Coordinates of C-alpha atoms in Angstrom, one line a residue:
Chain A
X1 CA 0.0 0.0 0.0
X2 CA 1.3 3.3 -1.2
X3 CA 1.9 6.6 1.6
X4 CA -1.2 8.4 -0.4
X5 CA -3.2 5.6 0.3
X6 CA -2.6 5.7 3.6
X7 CA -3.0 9.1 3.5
X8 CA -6.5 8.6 2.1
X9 CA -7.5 6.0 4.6
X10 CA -6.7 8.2 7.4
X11 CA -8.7 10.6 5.9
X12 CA -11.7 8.5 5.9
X13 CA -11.2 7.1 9.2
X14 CA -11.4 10.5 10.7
X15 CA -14.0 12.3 8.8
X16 CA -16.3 8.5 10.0
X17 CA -15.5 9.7 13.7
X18 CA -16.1 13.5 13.1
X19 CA -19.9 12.7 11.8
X20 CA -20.6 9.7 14.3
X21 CA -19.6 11.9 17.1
X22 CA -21.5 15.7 16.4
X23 CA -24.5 13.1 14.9
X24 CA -24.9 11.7 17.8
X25 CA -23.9 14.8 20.2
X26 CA -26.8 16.6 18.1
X27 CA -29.6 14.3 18.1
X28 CA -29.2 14.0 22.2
X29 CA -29.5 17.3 22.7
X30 CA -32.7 17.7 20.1
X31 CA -34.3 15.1 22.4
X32 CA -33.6 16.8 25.6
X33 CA -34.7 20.3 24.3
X34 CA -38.0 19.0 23.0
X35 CA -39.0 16.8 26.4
X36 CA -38.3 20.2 28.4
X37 CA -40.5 22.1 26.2
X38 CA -43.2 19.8 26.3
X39 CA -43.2 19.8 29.9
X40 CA -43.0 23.7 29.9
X41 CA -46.1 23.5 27.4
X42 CA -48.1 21.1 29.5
X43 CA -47.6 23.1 32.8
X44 CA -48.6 26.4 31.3
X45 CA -51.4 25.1 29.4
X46 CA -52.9 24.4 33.3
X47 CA -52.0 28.0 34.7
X48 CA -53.4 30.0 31.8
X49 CA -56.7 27.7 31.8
X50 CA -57.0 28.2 35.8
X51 CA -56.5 32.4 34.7
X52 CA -58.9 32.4 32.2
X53 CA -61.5 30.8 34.4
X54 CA -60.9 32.5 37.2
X55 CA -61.4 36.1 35.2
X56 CA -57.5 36.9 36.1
X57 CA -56.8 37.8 32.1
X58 CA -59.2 38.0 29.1
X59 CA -59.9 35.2 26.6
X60 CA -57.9 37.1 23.9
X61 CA -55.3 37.6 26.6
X62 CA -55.7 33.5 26.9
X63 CA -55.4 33.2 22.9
X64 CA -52.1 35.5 23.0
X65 CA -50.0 33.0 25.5
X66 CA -51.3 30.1 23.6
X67 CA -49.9 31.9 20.6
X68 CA -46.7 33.0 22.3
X69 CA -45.7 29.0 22.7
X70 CA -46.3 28.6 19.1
X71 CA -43.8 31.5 18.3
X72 CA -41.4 30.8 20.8
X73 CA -41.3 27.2 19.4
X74 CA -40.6 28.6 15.8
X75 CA -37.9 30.5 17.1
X76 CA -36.2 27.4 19.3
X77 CA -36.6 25.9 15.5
X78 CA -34.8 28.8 13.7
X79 CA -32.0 28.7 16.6
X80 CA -31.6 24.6 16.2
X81 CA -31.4 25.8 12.4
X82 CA -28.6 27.9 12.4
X83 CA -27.1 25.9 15.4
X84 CA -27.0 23.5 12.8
X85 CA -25.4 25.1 10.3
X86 CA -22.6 25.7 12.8
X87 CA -22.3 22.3 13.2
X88 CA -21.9 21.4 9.4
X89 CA -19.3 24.5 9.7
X90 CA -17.3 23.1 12.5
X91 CA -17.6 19.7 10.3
X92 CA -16.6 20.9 7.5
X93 CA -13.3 22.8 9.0
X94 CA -12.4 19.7 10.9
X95 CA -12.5 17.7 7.6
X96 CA -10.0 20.2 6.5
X97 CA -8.0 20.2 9.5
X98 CA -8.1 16.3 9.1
X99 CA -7.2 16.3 5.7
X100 CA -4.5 18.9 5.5
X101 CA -2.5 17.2 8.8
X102 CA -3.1 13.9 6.8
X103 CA -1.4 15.7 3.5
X104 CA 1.3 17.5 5.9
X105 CA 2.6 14.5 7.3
X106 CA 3.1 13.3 3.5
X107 CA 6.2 15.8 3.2
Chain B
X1 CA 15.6 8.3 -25.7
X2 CA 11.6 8.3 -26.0
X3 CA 10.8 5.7 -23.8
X4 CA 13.4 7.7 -21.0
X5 CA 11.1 11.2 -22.0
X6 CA 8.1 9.3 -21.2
X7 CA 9.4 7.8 -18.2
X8 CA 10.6 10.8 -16.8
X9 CA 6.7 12.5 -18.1
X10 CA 5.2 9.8 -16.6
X11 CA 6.8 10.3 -12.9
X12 CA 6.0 14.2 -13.0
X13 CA 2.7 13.1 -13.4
X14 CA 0.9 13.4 -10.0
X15 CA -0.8 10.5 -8.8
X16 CA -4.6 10.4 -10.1
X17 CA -6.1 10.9 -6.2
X18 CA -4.6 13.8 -5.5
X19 CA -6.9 15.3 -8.1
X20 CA -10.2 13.8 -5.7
X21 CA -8.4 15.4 -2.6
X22 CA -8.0 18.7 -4.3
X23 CA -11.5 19.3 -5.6
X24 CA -13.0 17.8 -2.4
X25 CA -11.0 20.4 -0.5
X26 CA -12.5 23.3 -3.1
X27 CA -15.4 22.2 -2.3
X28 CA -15.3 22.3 1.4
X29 CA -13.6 26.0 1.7
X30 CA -16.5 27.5 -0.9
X31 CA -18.7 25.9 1.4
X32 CA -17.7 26.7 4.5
X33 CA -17.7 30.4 3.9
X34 CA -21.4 30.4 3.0
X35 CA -23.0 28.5 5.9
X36 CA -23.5 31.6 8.7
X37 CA -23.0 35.2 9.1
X38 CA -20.3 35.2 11.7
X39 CA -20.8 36.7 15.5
X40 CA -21.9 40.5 15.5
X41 CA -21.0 42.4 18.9
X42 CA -23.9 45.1 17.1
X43 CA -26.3 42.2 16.8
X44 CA -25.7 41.1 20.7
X45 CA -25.4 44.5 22.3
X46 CA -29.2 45.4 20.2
X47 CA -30.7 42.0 21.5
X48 CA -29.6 42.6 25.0
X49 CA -30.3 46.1 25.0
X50 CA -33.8 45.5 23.5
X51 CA -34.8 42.7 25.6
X52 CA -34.3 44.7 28.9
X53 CA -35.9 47.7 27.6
X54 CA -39.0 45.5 26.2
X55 CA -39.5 43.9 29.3
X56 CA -39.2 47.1 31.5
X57 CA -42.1 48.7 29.2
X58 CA -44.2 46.3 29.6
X59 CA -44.0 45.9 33.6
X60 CA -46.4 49.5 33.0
X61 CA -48.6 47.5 30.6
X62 CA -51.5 47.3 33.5
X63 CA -51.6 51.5 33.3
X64 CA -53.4 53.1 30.3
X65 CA -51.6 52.5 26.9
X66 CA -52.4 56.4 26.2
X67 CA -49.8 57.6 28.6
X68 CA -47.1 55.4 27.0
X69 CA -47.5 55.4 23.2
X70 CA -45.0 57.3 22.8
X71 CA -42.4 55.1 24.7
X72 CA -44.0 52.0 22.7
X73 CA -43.8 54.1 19.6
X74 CA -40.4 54.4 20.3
X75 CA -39.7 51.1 21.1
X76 CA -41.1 49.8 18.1
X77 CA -38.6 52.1 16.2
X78 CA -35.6 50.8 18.0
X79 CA -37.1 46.9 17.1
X80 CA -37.3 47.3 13.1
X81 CA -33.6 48.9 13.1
X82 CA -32.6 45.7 14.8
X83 CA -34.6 43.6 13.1
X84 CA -33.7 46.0 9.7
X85 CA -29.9 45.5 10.8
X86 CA -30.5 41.4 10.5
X87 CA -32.4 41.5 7.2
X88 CA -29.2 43.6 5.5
X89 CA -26.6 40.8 6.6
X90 CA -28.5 38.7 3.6
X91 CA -29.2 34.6 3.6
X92 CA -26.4 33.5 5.6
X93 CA -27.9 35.5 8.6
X94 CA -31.8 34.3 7.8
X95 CA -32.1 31.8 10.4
X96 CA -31.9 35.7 13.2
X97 CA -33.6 38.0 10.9
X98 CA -37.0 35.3 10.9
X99 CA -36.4 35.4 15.0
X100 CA -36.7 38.9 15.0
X101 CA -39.3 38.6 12.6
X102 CA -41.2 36.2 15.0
X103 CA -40.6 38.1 18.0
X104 CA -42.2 41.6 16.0
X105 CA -45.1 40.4 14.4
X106 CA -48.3 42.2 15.4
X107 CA -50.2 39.4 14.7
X108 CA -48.0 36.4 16.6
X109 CA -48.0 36.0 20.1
X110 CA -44.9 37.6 21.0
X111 CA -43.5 41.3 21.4
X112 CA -45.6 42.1 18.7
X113 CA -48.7 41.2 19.3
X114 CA -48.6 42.0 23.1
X115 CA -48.0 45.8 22.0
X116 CA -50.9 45.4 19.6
X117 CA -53.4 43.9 22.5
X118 CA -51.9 46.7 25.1
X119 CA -53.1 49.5 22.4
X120 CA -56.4 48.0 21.4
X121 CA -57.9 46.9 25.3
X122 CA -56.1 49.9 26.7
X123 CA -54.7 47.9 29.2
X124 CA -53.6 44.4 29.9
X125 CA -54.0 42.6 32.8
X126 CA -51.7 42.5 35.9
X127 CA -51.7 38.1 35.7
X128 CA -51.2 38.8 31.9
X129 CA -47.5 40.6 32.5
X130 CA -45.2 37.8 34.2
X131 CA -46.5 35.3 31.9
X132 CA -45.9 36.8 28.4
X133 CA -43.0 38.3 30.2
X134 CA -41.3 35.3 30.7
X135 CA -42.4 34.3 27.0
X136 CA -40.7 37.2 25.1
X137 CA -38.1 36.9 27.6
X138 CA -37.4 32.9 26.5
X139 CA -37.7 34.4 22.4
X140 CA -34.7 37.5 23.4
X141 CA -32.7 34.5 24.7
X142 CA -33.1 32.4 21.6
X143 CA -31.9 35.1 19.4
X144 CA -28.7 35.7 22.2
X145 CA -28.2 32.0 22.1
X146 CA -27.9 31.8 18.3
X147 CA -25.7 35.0 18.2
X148 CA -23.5 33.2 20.8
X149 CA -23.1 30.4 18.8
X150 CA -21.6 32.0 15.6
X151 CA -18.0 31.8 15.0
X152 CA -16.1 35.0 16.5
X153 CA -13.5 36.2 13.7

């Protein structure tokens, strides 16, 4: 086997570990996110409901909160989004970090 | 003599992978210079800023919305530059511009559409305030958070 095949093979071999470990690193934290929120949801569903009956805010005042959790979820979405996108960034330069100590260690 | 030129042609020649590396590595700068708009001290010191000033004006939201239009009126000013300021940085900035977005439409259940129900009952309820409070609160973090995130240059 040649040096530049070794070369590519370490290449590979770390780009594999790069993507297993921010995959996995970024679906945990998805799932742990989401649970919370639901949670959060669940308990302020009962408060507002208790409010609205008890005539402590008004029943548009009622519709806005509902509203506000489905706007605040778009935004945790748009955050995950770009969060995301710094990921693929960070992925990206460490494949070129990878790749150019790979090629450096040729010379 | 020509099979020593060839010979001597054939071992300048580079070896046919290094052509994969190469245009794998072009492809990997182009792209990572176009993923995200990189952190913005502007963009974190207006989110900040904002958020505190936002949530201090609405702590009066129980008084009559007459005697502070022209703080809300203001406000509002202050939250389209910011969100004005996002919108300029372009597509690689989209993901915070559609936050501010979000977090300013009249008709959403935000910033926005608290000021809009303040103006139009004249009031809002004292139970009201700590709860949407804590909701546009949560939205101002998100876009912090995201700001945080990007790359510092």
């Amino acid at each position: 086997m040649s040096k530049f095949d070794d070369l590519l093979t370490e290449i590979e071999s770390g780009i594999e570990d790069l993507a297993k470990t921010s995959a996995k690193d970024y679906i945990d934290e998805i799932k742990k996110d989401g649970s919370a929120f639901l949670t959060e949801i669940e308990e302020d569903l009962k408060r507002w409901t208790t409010l609205l009956a008890n005539g402590d805010i008004t029943g548009d005042e009622f519709k806005l909160l509902i509203e506000s959790n489905r706007a605040l979820l778009e935004m945790k979405a748009l955050t995950k989004a770009g969060m995301a996108k710094k990921r693929t960034q960070d992925i990206i330069d460490g494949i070129i970090d990878i790749v150019t100590k790979a090629g450096l260690g040729l010379i | 003599m020509t099979s020593l030129l060839m010979s001597r042609r054939e071992r300048r020649r580079p070896h046919p992978e290094i052509h994969r590396v190469w245009f794998a590595l072009a492809g990997l700068l182009f792209a990572a210079c176009a993923l995200l708009s990189p952190y913005d001290p502007t963009s974190y010191k207006n989110a900040t800023d904002l958020k505190a000033e936002s949530l201090s004006l609405l702590e009066k939201g129980t008084e009559e919305y007459s005697a502070h239009a022209t703080e809300v009126a203001q406000l509002e000013l202050k939250l389209r530059q910011a969100f004005e300021y996002e919108h300029g940085k372009g597509k690689t900035n989209s993901d915070t511009a559609e936050q501010w977005k979000t977090l300013l439409d009249k008709d959403g259940g935000l910033l926005g559409g608290t000021l809009k129900q303040w103006k139009s009952a004249g009031h809002l309820s004292a139970a009201l305030i700590p709860e949407i409070s804590r909701k546009i609160g949560e939205a101002f973090d998100e876009i912090i958070t995201l700001e945080q995130a990007k790359v510092k240059k």
